[in-house]
Amino acid sequence: MISKGTKQEQYASVLPQIRALIEGEPDLVANLANIAAALKEQFGWFWVGFYLVKSDELVLGPFQGPVACTRIRKGRGVCGTAWAQAATLVVPDVEKFPGHIACSSLSRSEIVVPLISKGEVWAVLDVDSDQYDQFDETDKECLEQIVGLVESGVRS
Ligand code: SME
């Protein structure tokens, strides 16, 4: 397999791509769809996508990967917990996360980053890997930076 560089190098490469893709484009779904595609292409993760807050639930939004659960309640699973806590969650082994929602039995580790505007979570970015322990502080910082582009661009 051809190496794509370190994780930092990969984020350094994908970040300007994402910025260019969404700059000047006000359509939320288009931007979330392109971000999911760019991240999947760069990192080859098992599943990358967004859930959008609609009333009292998260509802599946643009994603790349196998079919996934459509609706998640606040406080349920990794996504619903990241929403309730308004904080990024890094889960090295999903089987050890109480209440983890297994959309696929192949998922092993996960990171969920909330998108926040005016103090309210309005969506989450969910990334799943089929390998254990794939996400760390670098992913947290870089994915928070990426969702920050959407937060400042689309929802301002
Ligand atoms: N595992 C997530 C559900 C979403 S799927 O992974 C795409 C969770 O526990 O919230």
PDB file of C-alpha atoms and ligand atoms in Angstrom:
ATOM      1  CA  MET A   1       0.000   0.000   0.000  1.00  0.00           C
ATOM      2  CA  ILE A   2       1.340   3.462  -0.843  1.00  0.00           C
ATOM      3  CA  SER A   3       1.880   5.484   2.335  1.00  0.00           C
ATOM      4  CA  LYS A   4      -0.131   8.684   2.566  1.00  0.00           C
ATOM      5  CA  GLY A   5       2.174  10.104   5.241  1.00  0.00           C
ATOM      6  CA  THR A   6       1.675  10.608   8.935  1.00  0.00           C
ATOM      7  CA  LYS A   7      -1.715  11.428  10.343  1.00  0.00           C
ATOM      8  CA  GLN A   8      -0.625  15.070  10.777  1.00  0.00           C
ATOM      9  CA  GLU A   9       0.498  15.221   7.152  1.00  0.00           C
ATOM     10  CA  GLN A  10      -2.775  13.740   5.988  1.00  0.00           C
ATOM     11  CA  TYR A  11      -4.779  16.329   7.914  1.00  0.00           C
ATOM     12  CA  ALA A  12      -2.488  19.061   6.574  1.00  0.00           C
ATOM     13  CA  SER A  13      -3.333  17.843   3.077  1.00  0.00           C
ATOM     14  CA  VAL A  14      -7.087  17.404   3.496  1.00  0.00           C
ATOM     15  CA  LEU A  15      -7.788  20.581   5.492  1.00  0.00           C
ATOM     16  CA  PRO A  16      -7.141  23.047   2.624  1.00  0.00           C
ATOM     17  CA  GLN A  17      -9.095  20.768   0.275  1.00  0.00           C
ATOM     18  CA  ILE A  18     -12.094  20.917   2.569  1.00  0.00           C
ATOM     19  CA  ARG A  19     -11.729  24.662   3.041  1.00  0.00           C
ATOM     20  CA  ALA A  20     -11.708  25.153  -0.744  1.00  0.00           C
ATOM     21  CA  LEU A  21     -14.677  22.827  -1.216  1.00  0.00           C
ATOM     22  CA  ILE A  22     -16.976  24.620   1.181  1.00  0.00           C
ATOM     23  CA  GLU A  23     -15.750  28.220   0.867  1.00  0.00           C
ATOM     24  CA  GLY A  24     -18.500  30.346  -0.627  1.00  0.00           C
ATOM     25  CA  GLU A  25     -20.955  27.439  -0.730  1.00  0.00           C
ATOM     26  CA  PRO A  26     -23.886  28.075   1.582  1.00  0.00           C
ATOM     27  CA  ASP A  27     -25.676  24.748   1.118  1.00  0.00           C
ATOM     28  CA  LEU A  28     -25.308  22.697   4.284  1.00  0.00           C
ATOM     29  CA  VAL A  29     -26.041  19.246   2.840  1.00  0.00           C
ATOM     30  CA  ALA A  30     -23.625  19.778  -0.060  1.00  0.00           C
ATOM     31  CA  ASN A  31     -20.865  20.826   2.318  1.00  0.00           C
ATOM     32  CA  LEU A  32     -21.402  17.989   4.790  1.00  0.00           C
ATOM     33  CA  ALA A  33     -21.498  15.491   1.905  1.00  0.00           C
ATOM     34  CA  ASN A  34     -18.202  16.739   0.485  1.00  0.00           C
ATOM     35  CA  ILE A  35     -16.527  16.742   3.900  1.00  0.00           C
ATOM     36  CA  ALA A  36     -17.583  13.126   4.502  1.00  0.00           C
ATOM     37  CA  ALA A  37     -16.288  12.142   1.048  1.00  0.00           C
ATOM     38  CA  ALA A  38     -12.974  14.009   1.430  1.00  0.00           C
ATOM     39  CA  LEU A  39     -12.291  12.415   4.838  1.00  0.00           C
ATOM     40  CA  LYS A  40     -13.233   8.914   3.641  1.00  0.00           C
ATOM     41  CA  GLU A  41     -11.007   9.296   0.597  1.00  0.00           C
ATOM     42  CA  GLN A  42      -8.047  10.604   2.599  1.00  0.00           C
ATOM     43  CA  PHE A  43      -8.123   8.207   5.524  1.00  0.00           C
ATOM     44  CA  GLY A  44     -10.072   5.187   4.258  1.00  0.00           C
ATOM     45  CA  TRP A  45     -12.062   5.004   7.494  1.00  0.00           C
ATOM     46  CA  PHE A  46     -14.872   2.475   7.715  1.00  0.00           C
ATOM     47  CA  TRP A  47     -17.646   5.043   8.150  1.00  0.00           C
ATOM     48  CA  VAL A  48     -17.643   8.858   8.116  1.00  0.00           C
ATOM     49  CA  GLY A  49     -20.765  10.943   8.389  1.00  0.00           C
ATOM     50  CA  PHE A  50     -23.017  13.421  10.085  1.00  0.00           C
ATOM     51  CA  TYR A  51     -26.099  13.180  12.248  1.00  0.00           C
ATOM     52  CA  LEU A  52     -28.269  16.296  12.450  1.00  0.00           C
ATOM     53  CA  VAL A  53     -30.243  17.357  15.525  1.00  0.00           C
ATOM     54  CA  LYS A  54     -33.943  17.317  14.637  1.00  0.00           C
ATOM     55  CA  SER A  55     -36.302  17.929  17.579  1.00  0.00           C
ATOM     56  CA  ASP A  56     -35.201  15.510  20.296  1.00  0.00           C
ATOM     57  CA  GLU A  57     -33.209  13.124  18.098  1.00  0.00           C
ATOM     58  CA  LEU A  58     -30.162  12.859  15.884  1.00  0.00           C
ATOM     59  CA  VAL A  59     -31.174  11.973  12.328  1.00  0.00           C
ATOM     60  CA  LEU A  60     -28.760  10.492   9.796  1.00  0.00           C
ATOM     61  CA  GLY A  61     -27.288  13.043   7.382  1.00  0.00           C
ATOM     62  CA  PRO A  62     -24.666  12.901   4.600  1.00  0.00           C
ATOM     63  CA  PHE A  63     -22.244   9.998   5.058  1.00  0.00           C
ATOM     64  CA  GLN A  64     -19.820   7.629   3.353  1.00  0.00           C
ATOM     65  CA  GLY A  65     -19.810   3.942   4.238  1.00  0.00           C
ATOM     66  CA  PRO A  66     -22.268   1.150   4.931  1.00  0.00           C
ATOM     67  CA  VAL A  67     -25.911   1.859   5.777  1.00  0.00           C
ATOM     68  CA  ALA A  68     -26.311   3.152   9.335  1.00  0.00           C
ATOM     69  CA  CYS A  69     -28.890   3.659  12.090  1.00  0.00           C
ATOM     70  CA  THR A  70     -31.278   6.428  11.099  1.00  0.00           C
ATOM     71  CA  ARG A  71     -32.231   7.945  14.457  1.00  0.00           C
ATOM     72  CA  ILE A  72     -30.376   8.254  17.773  1.00  0.00           C
ATOM     73  CA  ARG A  73     -31.835   9.645  21.004  1.00  0.00           C
ATOM     74  CA  LYS A  74     -30.038  12.273  23.095  1.00  0.00           C
ATOM     75  CA  GLY A  75     -27.739  10.555  25.596  1.00  0.00           C
ATOM     76  CA  ARG A  76     -27.781   7.248  23.677  1.00  0.00           C
ATOM     77  CA  GLY A  77     -24.678   5.680  22.155  1.00  0.00           C
ATOM     78  CA  VAL A  78     -21.484   7.579  21.471  1.00  0.00           C
ATOM     79  CA  CYS A  79     -23.240  10.112  19.222  1.00  0.00           C
ATOM     80  CA  GLY A  80     -26.076  10.867  21.621  1.00  0.00           C
ATOM     81  CA  THR A  81     -23.612  11.170  24.515  1.00  0.00           C
ATOM     82  CA  ALA A  82     -21.365  13.598  22.592  1.00  0.00           C
ATOM     83  CA  TRP A  83     -24.525  15.625  21.878  1.00  0.00           C
ATOM     84  CA  ALA A  84     -25.639  15.581  25.542  1.00  0.00           C
ATOM     85  CA  GLN A  85     -22.157  16.538  26.776  1.00  0.00           C
ATOM     86  CA  ALA A  86     -21.452  18.969  23.899  1.00  0.00           C
ATOM     87  CA  ALA A  87     -17.970  17.474  23.825  1.00  0.00           C
ATOM     88  CA  THR A  88     -15.808  15.356  21.544  1.00  0.00           C
ATOM     89  CA  LEU A  89     -15.659  11.679  22.542  1.00  0.00           C
ATOM     90  CA  VAL A  90     -12.808   9.347  21.596  1.00  0.00           C
ATOM     91  CA  VAL A  91     -13.639   5.656  22.044  1.00  0.00           C
ATOM     92  CA  PRO A  92     -10.677   3.254  21.590  1.00  0.00           C
ATOM     93  CA  ASP A  93     -12.865   0.118  21.893  1.00  0.00           C
ATOM     94  CA  VAL A  94     -16.556   0.544  21.157  1.00  0.00           C
ATOM     95  CA  GLU A  95     -17.480  -2.653  23.008  1.00  0.00           C
ATOM     96  CA  LYS A  96     -16.273  -1.022  26.218  1.00  0.00           C
ATOM     97  CA  PHE A  97     -18.472   2.069  25.763  1.00  0.00           C
ATOM     98  CA  PRO A  98     -21.686   1.566  27.748  1.00  0.00           C
ATOM     99  CA  GLY A  99     -24.672   1.859  25.416  1.00  0.00           C
ATOM    100  CA  HIS A 100     -22.637   1.924  22.207  1.00  0.00           C
ATOM    101  CA  ILE A 101     -24.963   1.570  19.215  1.00  0.00           C
ATOM    102  CA  ALA A 102     -23.542  -1.030  16.852  1.00  0.00           C
ATOM    103  CA  CYS A 103     -24.712   0.056  13.409  1.00  0.00           C
ATOM    104  CA  SER A 104     -22.106  -2.415  12.148  1.00  0.00           C
ATOM    105  CA  SER A 105     -20.428  -5.261  14.010  1.00  0.00           C
ATOM    106  CA  LEU A 106     -17.217  -4.380  12.142  1.00  0.00           C
ATOM    107  CA  SER A 107     -16.779  -1.060  13.949  1.00  0.00           C
ATOM    108  CA  ARG A 108     -14.005  -1.189  16.583  1.00  0.00           C
ATOM    109  CA  SER A 109     -13.136   2.408  17.521  1.00  0.00           C
ATOM    110  CA  GLU A 110     -14.904   5.709  17.069  1.00  0.00           C
ATOM    111  CA  ILE A 111     -14.663   9.487  17.458  1.00  0.00           C
ATOM    112  CA  VAL A 112     -17.640  11.823  17.623  1.00  0.00           C
ATOM    113  CA  VAL A 113     -17.258  15.612  17.309  1.00  0.00           C
ATOM    114  CA  PRO A 114     -20.207  17.904  17.989  1.00  0.00           C
ATOM    115  CA  LEU A 115     -20.968  20.911  15.758  1.00  0.00           C
ATOM    116  CA  ILE A 116     -21.961  23.817  17.970  1.00  0.00           C
ATOM    117  CA  SER A 117     -23.529  27.130  17.085  1.00  0.00           C
ATOM    118  CA  LYS A 118     -24.655  29.759  19.578  1.00  0.00           C
ATOM    119  CA  GLY A 119     -23.966  27.313  22.397  1.00  0.00           C
ATOM    120  CA  GLU A 120     -26.222  24.591  20.934  1.00  0.00           C
ATOM    121  CA  VAL A 121     -25.179  21.298  19.381  1.00  0.00           C
ATOM    122  CA  TRP A 122     -26.911  21.115  15.977  1.00  0.00           C
ATOM    123  CA  ALA A 123     -25.082  18.112  14.485  1.00  0.00           C
ATOM    124  CA  VAL A 124     -22.311  15.615  15.157  1.00  0.00           C
ATOM    125  CA  LEU A 125     -19.532  14.246  12.966  1.00  0.00           C
ATOM    126  CA  ASP A 126     -19.119  10.512  13.569  1.00  0.00           C
ATOM    127  CA  VAL A 127     -16.092   8.534  12.372  1.00  0.00           C
ATOM    128  CA  ASP A 128     -15.788   4.762  12.803  1.00  0.00           C
ATOM    129  CA  SER A 129     -12.776   2.541  12.214  1.00  0.00           C
ATOM    130  CA  ASP A 130     -12.717  -1.237  11.826  1.00  0.00           C
ATOM    131  CA  GLN A 131      -9.457  -1.219  13.846  1.00  0.00           C
ATOM    132  CA  TYR A 132      -9.083  -0.663  17.595  1.00  0.00           C
ATOM    133  CA  ASP A 133      -7.627   2.532  19.025  1.00  0.00           C
ATOM    134  CA  GLN A 134      -7.464   4.553  15.810  1.00  0.00           C
ATOM    135  CA  PHE A 135      -8.296   8.023  17.170  1.00  0.00           C
ATOM    136  CA  ASP A 136      -6.331  10.331  19.421  1.00  0.00           C
ATOM    137  CA  GLU A 137      -5.758  13.963  20.345  1.00  0.00           C
ATOM    138  CA  THR A 138      -4.591  14.773  16.791  1.00  0.00           C
ATOM    139  CA  ASP A 139      -7.885  13.549  15.334  1.00  0.00           C
ATOM    140  CA  LYS A 140      -9.794  15.449  18.007  1.00  0.00           C
ATOM    141  CA  GLU A 141      -7.989  18.727  17.271  1.00  0.00           C
ATOM    142  CA  CYS A 142      -8.037  18.385  13.481  1.00  0.00           C
ATOM    143  CA  LEU A 143     -11.642  17.195  13.189  1.00  0.00           C
ATOM    144  CA  GLU A 144     -12.743  20.000  15.539  1.00  0.00           C
ATOM    145  CA  GLN A 145     -10.932  22.406  13.210  1.00  0.00           C
ATOM    146  CA  ILE A 146     -12.722  20.910  10.196  1.00  0.00           C
ATOM    147  CA  VAL A 147     -16.182  21.119  11.732  1.00  0.00           C
ATOM    148  CA  GLY A 148     -15.250  24.655  12.807  1.00  0.00           C
ATOM    149  CA  LEU A 149     -15.154  25.575   9.106  1.00  0.00           C
ATOM    150  CA  VAL A 150     -18.799  24.542   8.788  1.00  0.00           C
ATOM    151  CA  GLU A 151     -19.784  26.172  12.052  1.00  0.00           C
ATOM    152  CA  SER A 152     -18.335  29.521  10.978  1.00  0.00           C
ATOM    153  CA  GLY A 153     -19.317  29.332   7.303  1.00  0.00           C
ATOM    154  CA  VAL A 154     -22.760  27.856   7.016  1.00  0.00           C
ATOM    155  CA  ARG A 155     -24.420  28.646  10.320  1.00  0.00           C
ATOM    156  CA  SER A 156     -23.149  32.192  10.943  1.00  0.00           C
TER     157      SER A 156
HETATM  158  N1  SME B   1     -21.897   3.906  16.938  1.00  0.00           N
HETATM  159  C1  SME B   1     -22.680   5.115  16.995  1.00  0.00           C
HETATM  160  C2  SME B   1     -23.889   5.041  16.113  1.00  0.00           C
HETATM  161  C3  SME B   1     -23.678   5.571  14.755  1.00  0.00           C
HETATM  162  S1  SME B   1     -22.880   4.505  13.733  1.00  0.00           S
HETATM  163  O1  SME B   1     -21.560   4.149  14.287  1.00  0.00           O
HETATM  164  C4  SME B   1     -22.679   5.124  12.206  1.00  0.00           C
HETATM  165  C5  SME B   1     -23.080   5.410  18.427  1.00  0.00           C
HETATM  166  O2  SME B   1     -22.866   4.591  19.333  1.00  0.00           O
HETATM  167  O3  SME B   1     -23.625   6.484  18.654  1.00  0.00           O
END
